[in-house]
GROMACS .gro file of C-alpha atoms in nm:
model
  396
    1MET     CA    1   0.916  -1.767  -0.884
    2LYS     CA    2   0.699  -2.011  -0.614
    3LYS     CA    3   0.945  -1.815  -0.341
    4ILE     CA    4   0.794  -1.490  -0.515
    5TRP     CA    5   0.427  -1.647  -0.439
    6LEU     CA    6   0.505  -1.760  -0.129
    7LEU     CA    7   0.614  -1.449   0.035
    8GLY     CA    8   0.332  -1.266  -0.130
    9PHE     CA    9   0.118  -1.470   0.180
   10GLY     CA   10   0.309  -1.186   0.407
   11PHE     CA   11   0.181  -0.886   0.165
   12PHE     CA   12  -0.181  -1.059   0.155
   13SER     CA   13  -0.152  -1.061   0.587
   14ILE     CA   14  -0.103  -0.726   0.570
   15SER     CA   15  -0.348  -0.685   0.277
   16ILE     CA   16  -0.641  -0.832   0.398
   17GLY     CA   17  -0.573  -0.726   0.834
   18TRP     CA   18  -0.578  -0.328   0.665
   19ALA     CA   19  -0.887  -0.398   0.512
   20LEU     CA   20  -1.112  -0.609   0.764
   21TYR     CA   21  -0.944  -0.336   1.033
   22ASN     CA   22  -1.067  -0.025   0.834
   23GLY     CA   23  -1.386  -0.166   0.746
   24PHE     CA   24  -1.507  -0.293   1.051
   25VAL     CA   25  -1.333  -0.126   1.363
   26PRO     CA   26  -1.546   0.252   1.256
   27PHE     CA   27  -1.856   0.035   1.377
   28PHE     CA   28  -1.660  -0.007   1.740
   29LEU     CA   29  -1.535   0.336   1.783
   30ASN     CA   30  -1.945   0.423   1.647
   31HIS     CA   31  -2.092   0.290   1.969
   32TYR     CA   32  -1.874   0.555   2.188
   33LEU     CA   33  -1.852   0.852   1.957
   34ALA     CA   34  -2.078   1.081   1.747
   35SER     CA   35  -1.814   1.323   1.586
   36THR     CA   36  -1.731   1.141   1.251
   37ALA     CA   37  -1.415   1.337   1.265
   38LEU     CA   38  -1.229   1.231   1.533
   39ILE     CA   39  -1.310   0.850   1.431
   40GLY     CA   40  -1.213   0.969   1.116
   41PHE     CA   41  -0.844   1.077   1.272
   42LEU     CA   42  -0.838   0.776   1.517
   43MET     CA   43  -0.879   0.553   1.166
   44THR     CA   44  -0.505   0.771   1.068
   45ILE     CA   45  -0.314   0.623   1.327
   46ASP     CA   46  -0.139   0.378   1.138
   47ASN     CA   47  -0.059   0.664   0.882
   48TYR     CA   48   0.115   0.880   1.142
   49PHE     CA   49   0.344   0.548   1.277
   50ALA     CA   50   0.391   0.495   0.926
   51LEU     CA   51   0.549   0.832   0.951
   52PHE     CA   52   0.817   0.778   1.138
   53LEU     CA   53   0.820   0.431   1.255
   54GLN     CA   54   0.862   0.261   0.945
   55PRO     CA   55   1.152   0.486   0.790
   56TYR     CA   56   1.307   0.415   1.088
   57ILE     CA   57   1.220   0.029   1.142
   58GLY     CA   58   1.297   0.005   0.726
   59GLN     CA   59   1.698   0.143   0.769
   60ARG     CA   60   1.726  -0.043   1.080
   61SER     CA   61   1.622  -0.369   0.913
   62ASP     CA   62   1.869  -0.244   0.645
   63ARG     CA   63   2.163  -0.297   0.901
   64THR     CA   64   2.030  -0.575   1.096
   65ASN     CA   65   2.266  -0.933   1.082
   66THR     CA   66   2.088  -1.213   1.263
   67ARG     CA   67   2.142  -1.550   1.231
   68PHE     CA   68   1.822  -1.565   1.133
   69GLY     CA   69   1.875  -1.288   0.843
   70ARG     CA   70   1.819  -0.935   0.839
   71ARG     CA   71   1.408  -0.906   0.784
   72MET     CA   72   1.294  -1.189   0.944
   73PRO     CA   73   1.350  -1.089   1.333
   74TYR     CA   74   1.100  -0.807   1.227
   75LEU     CA   75   0.821  -1.072   1.113
   76LEU     CA   76   0.897  -1.297   1.364
   77ILE     CA   77   0.836  -1.047   1.624
   78GLY     CA   78   0.585  -0.781   1.489
   79MET     CA   79   0.350  -1.039   1.324
   80PRO     CA   80   0.217  -1.260   1.656
   81LEU     CA   81   0.227  -0.888   1.817
   82ALA     CA   82   0.028  -0.753   1.498
   83ALA     CA   83  -0.231  -1.155   1.587
   84LEU     CA   84  -0.252  -1.114   1.976
   85PHE     CA   85  -0.393  -0.726   1.946
   86PHE     CA   86  -0.589  -0.779   1.639
   87ALA     CA   87  -0.777  -1.062   1.830
   88LEU     CA   88  -0.810  -0.843   2.178
   89ILE     CA   89  -0.986  -0.547   1.954
   90PRO     CA   90  -1.334  -0.654   1.927
   91PHE     CA   91  -1.367  -0.758   2.271
   92HIS     CA   92  -1.276  -0.401   2.458
   93PHE     CA   93  -1.484  -0.283   2.697
   94ASN     CA   94  -1.484   0.054   2.705
   95LEU     CA   95  -1.333   0.284   2.451
   96VAL     CA   96  -1.031   0.300   2.619
   97SER     CA   97  -0.919  -0.059   2.617
   98LEU     CA   98  -1.030  -0.024   2.238
   99ILE     CA   99  -0.845   0.268   2.151
  100ILE     CA  100  -0.527   0.036   2.363
  101PHE     CA  101  -0.564  -0.266   2.150
  102MET     CA  102  -0.623  -0.023   1.816
  103VAL     CA  103  -0.228   0.208   1.924
  104CYS     CA  104  -0.091  -0.156   2.015
  105MET     CA  105  -0.201  -0.301   1.683
  106ASN     CA  106  -0.062  -0.083   1.470
  107LEU     CA  107   0.277  -0.063   1.643
  108SER     CA  108   0.278  -0.444   1.564
  109MET     CA  109   0.236  -0.428   1.253
  110ALA     CA  110   0.482  -0.117   1.173
  111ILE     CA  111   0.761  -0.380   1.277
  112PHE     CA  112   0.688  -0.575   1.031
  113ARG     CA  113   0.545  -0.403   0.757
  114SER     CA  114   0.830  -0.234   0.616
  115PRO     CA  115   1.094  -0.564   0.646
  116THR     CA  116   0.812  -0.760   0.447
  117ILE     CA  117   0.797  -0.555   0.138
  118ALA     CA  118   1.158  -0.510   0.154
  119LEU     CA  119   1.226  -0.906   0.148
  120MET     CA  120   1.095  -0.880  -0.215
  121PRO     CA  121   1.406  -0.678  -0.361
  122ASP     CA  122   1.626  -0.857  -0.088
  123ILE     CA  123   1.565  -1.170  -0.299
  124THR     CA  124   1.484  -1.061  -0.638
  125PRO     CA  125   1.703  -0.968  -0.905
  126GLU     CA  126   1.703  -0.683  -1.094
  127PRO     CA  127   1.516  -0.736  -1.371
  128GLU     CA  128   1.264  -0.931  -1.218
  129ARG     CA  129   1.099  -0.702  -0.923
  130THR     CA  130   0.892  -0.505  -1.130
  131LYS     CA  131   0.692  -0.925  -1.206
  132ALA     CA  132   0.742  -0.984  -0.874
  133ASN     CA  133   0.575  -0.657  -0.685
  134GLY     CA  134   0.291  -0.773  -0.962
  135VAL     CA  135   0.273  -1.095  -0.809
  136ILE     CA  136   0.266  -0.939  -0.399
  137ASN     CA  137   0.030  -0.655  -0.504
  138PHE     CA  138  -0.188  -0.915  -0.688
  139MET     CA  139  -0.231  -1.136  -0.338
  140GLY     CA  140  -0.290  -0.836  -0.107
  141GLY     CA  141  -0.567  -0.752  -0.380
  142CYS     CA  142  -0.709  -1.093  -0.319
  143GLY     CA  143  -0.640  -1.012   0.084
  144ALA     CA  144  -0.900  -0.718   0.075
  145ILE     CA  145  -1.121  -0.873  -0.167
  146LEU     CA  146  -1.156  -1.150   0.060
  147ALA     CA  147  -1.171  -0.917   0.379
  148PHE     CA  148  -1.494  -0.782   0.290
  149SER     CA  149  -1.653  -1.072   0.089
  150VAL     CA  150  -1.577  -1.334   0.333
  151GLY     CA  151  -1.547  -1.080   0.657
  152SER     CA  152  -1.871  -0.933   0.651
  153PHE     CA  153  -1.988  -1.269   0.591
  154LEU     CA  154  -1.826  -1.411   0.938
  155TYR     CA  155  -1.866  -1.046   1.160
  156ASP     CA  156  -2.250  -1.118   1.021
  157ILE     CA  157  -2.270  -1.448   1.229
  158GLU     CA  158  -1.991  -1.250   1.520
  159GLU     CA  159  -1.866  -1.017   1.586
  160PHE     CA  160  -1.511  -1.147   1.648
  161LEU     CA  161  -1.482  -1.403   1.444
  162PRO     CA  162  -1.338  -1.210   1.115
  163PHE     CA  163  -1.125  -1.036   1.388
  164LEU     CA  164  -1.018  -1.411   1.485
  165ALA     CA  165  -0.967  -1.540   1.141
  166VAL     CA  166  -0.773  -1.280   0.986
  167SER     CA  167  -0.496  -1.345   1.346
  168ALA     CA  168  -0.468  -1.730   1.236
  169ILE     CA  169  -0.412  -1.611   0.928
  170PHE     CA  170  -0.124  -1.362   1.009
  171LEU     CA  171   0.081  -1.688   1.221
  172ILE     CA  172  -0.021  -1.856   0.929
  173ALA     CA  173   0.162  -1.623   0.668
  174LEU     CA  174   0.429  -1.622   0.944
  175LEU     CA  175   0.513  -2.007   0.929
  176VAL     CA  176   0.482  -1.988   0.557
  177VAL     CA  177   0.755  -1.762   0.490
  178PHE     CA  178   0.966  -1.840   0.759
  179LYS     CA  179   0.979  -2.230   0.677
  180THR     CA  180   0.984  -2.153   0.242
  181ILE     CA  181   1.260  -1.845   0.320
  182ASN     CA  182   1.568  -1.867   0.433
  183GLU     CA  183   1.743  -1.514   0.414
  184LYS     CA  184   2.076  -1.661   0.417
  185ARG     CA  185   2.048  -1.888   0.170
  186ASP     CA  186   1.831  -1.731  -0.088
  187THR     CA  187   1.869  -1.330  -0.104
  188ILE     CA  188   2.044  -1.177  -0.323
  189SER     CA  189   2.421  -1.180  -0.246
  190THR     CA  190   2.528  -0.830  -0.296
  191ALA     CA  191   2.216  -0.704  -0.121
  192MET     CA  192   2.366  -0.845   0.140
  193THR     CA  193   2.692  -0.684   0.152
  194MET     CA  194   2.653  -0.492   0.501
  195THR     CA  195   2.758  -0.136   0.570
  196PRO     CA  196   2.747  -0.001   0.923
  197LYS     CA  197   2.531   0.323   0.821
  198ILE     CA  198   2.343   0.438   0.520
  199ASN     CA  199   2.438   0.723   0.341
  200TYR     CA  200   2.158   0.935   0.332
  201LYS     CA  201   2.359   1.218   0.153
  202LYS     CA  202   2.418   0.966  -0.166
  203GLU     CA  203   2.087   0.731  -0.121
  204LEU     CA  204   1.806   1.077  -0.169
  205ASN     CA  205   1.936   1.161  -0.494
  206SER     CA  206   1.779   1.382  -0.719
  207PRO     CA  207   1.595   1.081  -0.878
  208THR     CA  208   1.519   0.999  -0.572
  209ILE     CA  209   1.323   1.344  -0.485
  210TYR     CA  210   1.179   1.392  -0.836
  211LEU     CA  211   1.017   1.001  -0.732
  212LEU     CA  212   0.936   1.059  -0.427
  213ALA     CA  213   0.712   1.366  -0.469
  214ALA     CA  214   0.576   1.242  -0.801
  215ILE     CA  215   0.456   0.924  -0.528
  216PHE     CA  216   0.355   1.137  -0.287
  217PHE     CA  217   0.154   1.392  -0.599
  218TRP     CA  218  -0.020   1.051  -0.786
  219PHE     CA  219  -0.142   0.880  -0.402
  220PHE     CA  220  -0.255   1.252  -0.264
  221ALA     CA  221  -0.454   1.273  -0.616
  222ILE     CA  222  -0.593   0.860  -0.550
  223GLN     CA  223  -0.615   0.891  -0.182
  224GLY     CA  224  -0.827   1.155  -0.197
  225MET     CA  225  -1.025   1.017  -0.460
  226GLU     CA  226  -1.016   0.701  -0.261
  227ALA     CA  227  -1.205   0.892   0.056
  228LEU     CA  228  -1.456   1.130  -0.075
  229PHE     CA  229  -1.577   0.935  -0.365
  230THR     CA  230  -1.898   0.782  -0.260
  231LEU     CA  231  -1.997   1.109  -0.126
  232TYR     CA  232  -1.957   1.277  -0.485
  233GLY     CA  233  -2.145   1.001  -0.651
  234VAL     CA  234  -2.404   1.052  -0.402
  235ASN     CA  235  -2.424   1.439  -0.446
  236GLU     CA  236  -2.305   1.507  -0.782
  237LEU     CA  237  -2.431   1.217  -0.950
  238GLY     CA  238  -2.760   1.130  -0.698
  239LEU     CA  239  -2.654   0.760  -0.622
  240SER     CA  240  -2.755   0.558  -0.362
  241ASN     CA  241  -2.494   0.538  -0.070
  242SER     CA  242  -2.456   0.100  -0.192
  243SER     CA  243  -2.471   0.205  -0.567
  244SER     CA  244  -2.177   0.507  -0.538
  245ALA     CA  245  -1.947   0.206  -0.320
  246PHE     CA  246  -2.004  -0.040  -0.512
  247SER     CA  247  -1.911   0.189  -0.807
  248LEU     CA  248  -1.564   0.226  -0.660
  249THR     CA  249  -1.479  -0.098  -0.656
  250PHE     CA  250  -1.469  -0.157  -0.994
  251PHE     CA  251  -1.155   0.041  -0.976
  252SER     CA  252  -1.019  -0.139  -0.725
  253LEU     CA  253  -1.098  -0.506  -0.942
  254SER     CA  254  -0.916  -0.328  -1.255
  255PHE     CA  255  -0.635  -0.302  -1.017
  256VAL     CA  256  -0.633  -0.657  -0.902
  257LEU     CA  257  -0.631  -0.767  -1.220
  258THR     CA  258  -0.422  -0.586  -1.392
  259ALA     CA  259  -0.147  -0.603  -1.149
  260ILE     CA  260   0.110  -0.903  -1.272
  261PRO     CA  261   0.053  -0.794  -1.640
  262SER     CA  262   0.157  -0.442  -1.560
  263GLY     CA  263   0.454  -0.558  -1.353
  264ILE     CA  264   0.488  -0.789  -1.676
  265LEU     CA  265   0.497  -0.475  -1.864
  266GLY     CA  266   0.708  -0.289  -1.625
  267ALA     CA  267   1.027  -0.546  -1.709
  268ARG     CA  268   0.977  -0.561  -2.035
  269PHE     CA  269   0.941  -0.187  -2.148
  270GLY     CA  270   1.055  -0.007  -1.891
  271LYS     CA  271   0.929   0.141  -1.505
  272LYS     CA  272   0.929   0.415  -1.587
  273LYS     CA  273   0.794   0.434  -1.874
  274MET     CA  274   0.461   0.225  -1.753
  275ILE     CA  275   0.472   0.504  -1.474
  276LEU     CA  276   0.386   0.774  -1.724
  277ILE     CA  277   0.174   0.610  -1.930
  278GLY     CA  278   0.009   0.554  -1.595
  279ILE     CA  279   0.008   0.947  -1.482
  280ILE     CA  280  -0.141   1.117  -1.849
  281GLY     CA  281  -0.395   0.793  -1.835
  282LEU     CA  282  -0.534   0.861  -1.484
  283VAL     CA  283  -0.498   1.223  -1.579
  284PHE     CA  284  -0.771   1.192  -1.858
  285ILE     CA  285  -0.979   0.970  -1.698
  286PHE     CA  286  -1.013   1.199  -1.397
  287LEU     CA  287  -1.067   1.483  -1.644
  288LEU     CA  288  -1.327   1.259  -1.760
  289LEU     CA  289  -1.513   1.184  -1.506
  290ASN     CA  290  -1.636   1.544  -1.415
  291LEU     CA  291  -1.801   1.518  -1.738
  292ILE     CA  292  -2.003   1.198  -1.758
  293GLN     CA  293  -2.358   1.173  -1.586
  294SER     CA  294  -2.427   0.801  -1.659
  295VAL     CA  295  -2.354   0.546  -1.356
  296TYR     CA  296  -2.239   0.363  -1.671
  297PHE     CA  297  -2.007   0.554  -1.808
  298LEU     CA  298  -1.936   0.646  -1.432
  299ARG     CA  299  -1.829   0.223  -1.399
  300ALA     CA  300  -1.612   0.248  -1.728
  301LEU     CA  301  -1.409   0.469  -1.644
  302LEU     CA  302  -1.330   0.335  -1.327
  303LEU     CA  303  -1.240  -0.012  -1.497
  304VAL     CA  304  -1.027   0.191  -1.767
  305GLY     CA  305  -0.905   0.408  -1.420
  306GLY     CA  306  -0.803   0.145  -1.253
  307ILE     CA  307  -0.554   0.006  -1.536
  308PHE     CA  308  -0.346   0.329  -1.507
  309TRP     CA  309  -0.365   0.279  -1.149
  310ALA     CA  310  -0.190  -0.063  -1.168
  311CYS     CA  311   0.047   0.097  -1.465
  312ILE     CA  312   0.216   0.331  -1.202
  313ASN     CA  313   0.152   0.156  -0.843
  314ILE     CA  314   0.326  -0.216  -0.989
  315ASN     CA  315   0.602   0.002  -1.096
  316ALA     CA  316   0.662   0.312  -0.823
  317TYR     CA  317   0.799   0.048  -0.552
  318PRO     CA  318   1.056  -0.119  -0.779
  319PHE     CA  319   1.137   0.225  -0.913
  320ILE     CA  320   1.243   0.364  -0.562
  321VAL     CA  321   1.434   0.082  -0.522
  322SER     CA  322   1.635   0.072  -0.823
  323THR     CA  323   1.712   0.415  -0.764
  324GLY     CA  324   1.954   0.317  -0.489
  325THR     CA  325   2.145   0.086  -0.332
  326GLU     CA  326   2.142  -0.320  -0.257
  327GLN     CA  327   2.279  -0.196   0.100
  328SER     CA  328   1.948   0.059   0.125
  329PHE     CA  329   1.670  -0.156   0.053
  330GLY     CA  330   1.493  -0.110   0.378
  331THR     CA  331   1.550   0.234   0.405
  332ARG     CA  332   1.405   0.338   0.076
  333THR     CA  333   1.056   0.072   0.163
  334GLY     CA  334   1.033   0.306   0.429
  335LEU     CA  335   1.053   0.630   0.269
  336TYR     CA  336   0.792   0.569   0.037
  337TYR     CA  337   0.515   0.471   0.306
  338LEU     CA  338   0.648   0.774   0.457
  339VAL     CA  339   0.582   0.979   0.174
  340SER     CA  340   0.230   0.721   0.092
  341SER     CA  341   0.151   0.808   0.431
  342LEU     CA  342   0.240   1.210   0.441
  343ALA     CA  343  -0.026   1.212   0.154
  344ALA     CA  344  -0.279   0.970   0.293
  345ILE     CA  345  -0.303   1.205   0.600
  346ILE     CA  346  -0.268   1.547   0.417
  347SER     CA  347  -0.474   1.478   0.119
  348PRO     CA  348  -0.847   1.362   0.227
  349PRO     CA  349  -0.898   1.699   0.458
  350SER     CA  350  -0.748   1.939   0.193
  351LEU     CA  351  -0.982   1.744  -0.070
  352GLY     CA  352  -1.317   1.806   0.175
  353LEU     CA  353  -1.221   2.144   0.214
  354LEU     CA  354  -1.175   2.266  -0.167
  355ILE     CA  355  -1.527   2.069  -0.149
  356ASP     CA  356  -1.652   2.260   0.091
  357LEU     CA  357  -1.576   2.579  -0.110
  358PHE     CA  358  -1.580   2.489  -0.435
  359GLY     CA  359  -1.846   2.174  -0.436
  360PHE     CA  360  -1.818   1.841  -0.481
  361GLY     CA  361  -1.747   1.904  -0.907
  362ILE     CA  362  -1.407   2.047  -0.743
  363LEU     CA  363  -1.311   1.651  -0.705
  364PHE     CA  364  -1.179   1.496  -0.991
  365TYR     CA  365  -1.001   1.809  -1.115
  366THR     CA  366  -0.829   1.852  -0.785
  367ALA     CA  367  -0.693   1.539  -0.880
  368ALA     CA  368  -0.562   1.555  -1.238
  369GLY     CA  369  -0.359   1.861  -1.109
  370SER     CA  370  -0.211   1.661  -0.869
  371MET     CA  371  -0.181   1.351  -1.104
  372LEU     CA  372   0.004   1.625  -1.336
  373LEU     CA  373   0.232   1.736  -1.119
  374ALA     CA  374   0.325   1.407  -1.087
  375LEU     CA  375   0.408   1.422  -1.398
  376THR     CA  376   0.635   1.688  -1.364
  377CYS     CA  377   0.840   1.516  -1.139
  378MET     CA  378   0.845   1.165  -1.366
  379LEU     CA  379   1.010   1.402  -1.612
  380LYS     CA  380   1.249   1.513  -1.379
  381VAL     CA  381   1.333   1.153  -1.279
  382THR     CA  382   1.659   1.131  -1.464
  383ILE     CA  383   1.778   0.705  -1.472
  384SER     CA  384   2.048   0.501  -1.549
  385LYS     CA  385   2.032   0.191  -1.824
  386SER     CA  386   2.084  -0.094  -1.603
  387THR     CA  387   1.856   0.074  -1.391
  388GLU     CA  388   1.511   0.063  -1.747
  389GLN     CA  389   1.696  -0.261  -1.857
  390ALA     CA  390   1.385  -0.514  -1.989
  391SER     CA  391   1.436  -0.842  -1.831
  392SER     CA  392   1.589  -1.125  -2.020
  393PRO     CA  393   1.378  -1.458  -2.136
  394ASP     CA  394   1.378  -1.605  -1.761
  395LYS     CA  395   1.113  -1.867  -1.609
  396TRP     CA  396   0.809  -1.640  -1.475
   0.00000   0.00000   0.00000
C-alpha cells in the first residue's frame, strides 16, 4: 500500500505536467499564431508521439534488464529531461524556439510515461491492481486540480513560475520513486521473468483486441465530449464561457473522488462488471444531457457521469494488463496509450465536423453511440476466472 502511494507521485507529476501544459502553453502559441486550428494541432503533439513512441518504449522496457531494473532507467533519463525542457518553455524567444522546447518536452515525457505506469502491475499482485490503479489515478486527479488552482495563482504572479514549480515536482517525484521502489526487490517474481522477444501473436489475443477496440470507442466519446463541451454549453444552452467550463469540473471532480472506491469495487466484483456498469451508465447520462436545459441538472448529470467514468477508466488499465502475460506489462501499457491517443486525435475533429453538419445537438447522441459500440466490444471480451477473481481480505 505504501509503495503504491509513493509510486503515485510519478503519476502525480505526469498529470500535473500535462494539465499545466494544456492550460497555459496555448497562451504562448497565441502570441505568434492567429489560427486556433493550428494551435490545436500543435497541442496534440503528445498524442502523435504516443502513437509511435510509447508502444515501442513500453515493449522495450519489458526487455530491459539493468541493475536498476526494467522501468527505472527510463525514468532516470526521461524525467530530468522533461524537467529541463518544461522549465525552458516560458523562456522561449520566438515561435521556433517555443516549438523546439515543446517537441523536446513531449519526447522526454514519452520516454518515461509507459514505464512509470507499467511499474504499478510490476509491483502489485493481480487481485489488487484495480485498487492500486484507483490510488494512482486519484493522485493524478489531484495533480490536475493543483495545476489549475495553484498553477493559475503562480501564473498571475509570473508566467514562468508554474513551469519551474512543475519541473521541481518532476525531480522530487523521481527522487521519491527511485529511493522507495527497488525493482529487483519489490517486483513480483513472475513479472521479472525475462524473455528475448514478445510474442505479439499470443499477446494480441481475441480478448485483448476487443478490449482495445472498446477502449478506443469510450475514449472517442469522452475525449470528444470534453473537447467540445464548453462550446456546447455556450451555443446550445446559452451559458457564459466561464460557467460552461466550470460545469465540466463536476465531471472531473466526481471522477477523482470515486477513483479509489471504483478500484475497490473492481477488485471485489470484477473489472469487467464495473466497466460494463460504467458504459451503460454513461449511455443514459449522454442521452439525458440532450434533454435538459437547466444548468443545475446539467451539473448534477455530469457529477453522476464522472462516477460512471471512474468505473470504466480505473478498471480498464488493470484489465488490459490481466489479459496478457506478466512479461508484457510495458507492451500492453503502450498499446493502451496508443488506442487512447488515437481516439484523442480522431474524436474532436470528427465530432466537430458532425456538429458543423447537424448542430450541437448531435454531440451527446454521438457520444452515446460510441459508448454503445464500446459496450458491444466489451460483451465480446471473454475472461478466465483468474482474471476476474475478487481479491481476498488484505491490508488495503
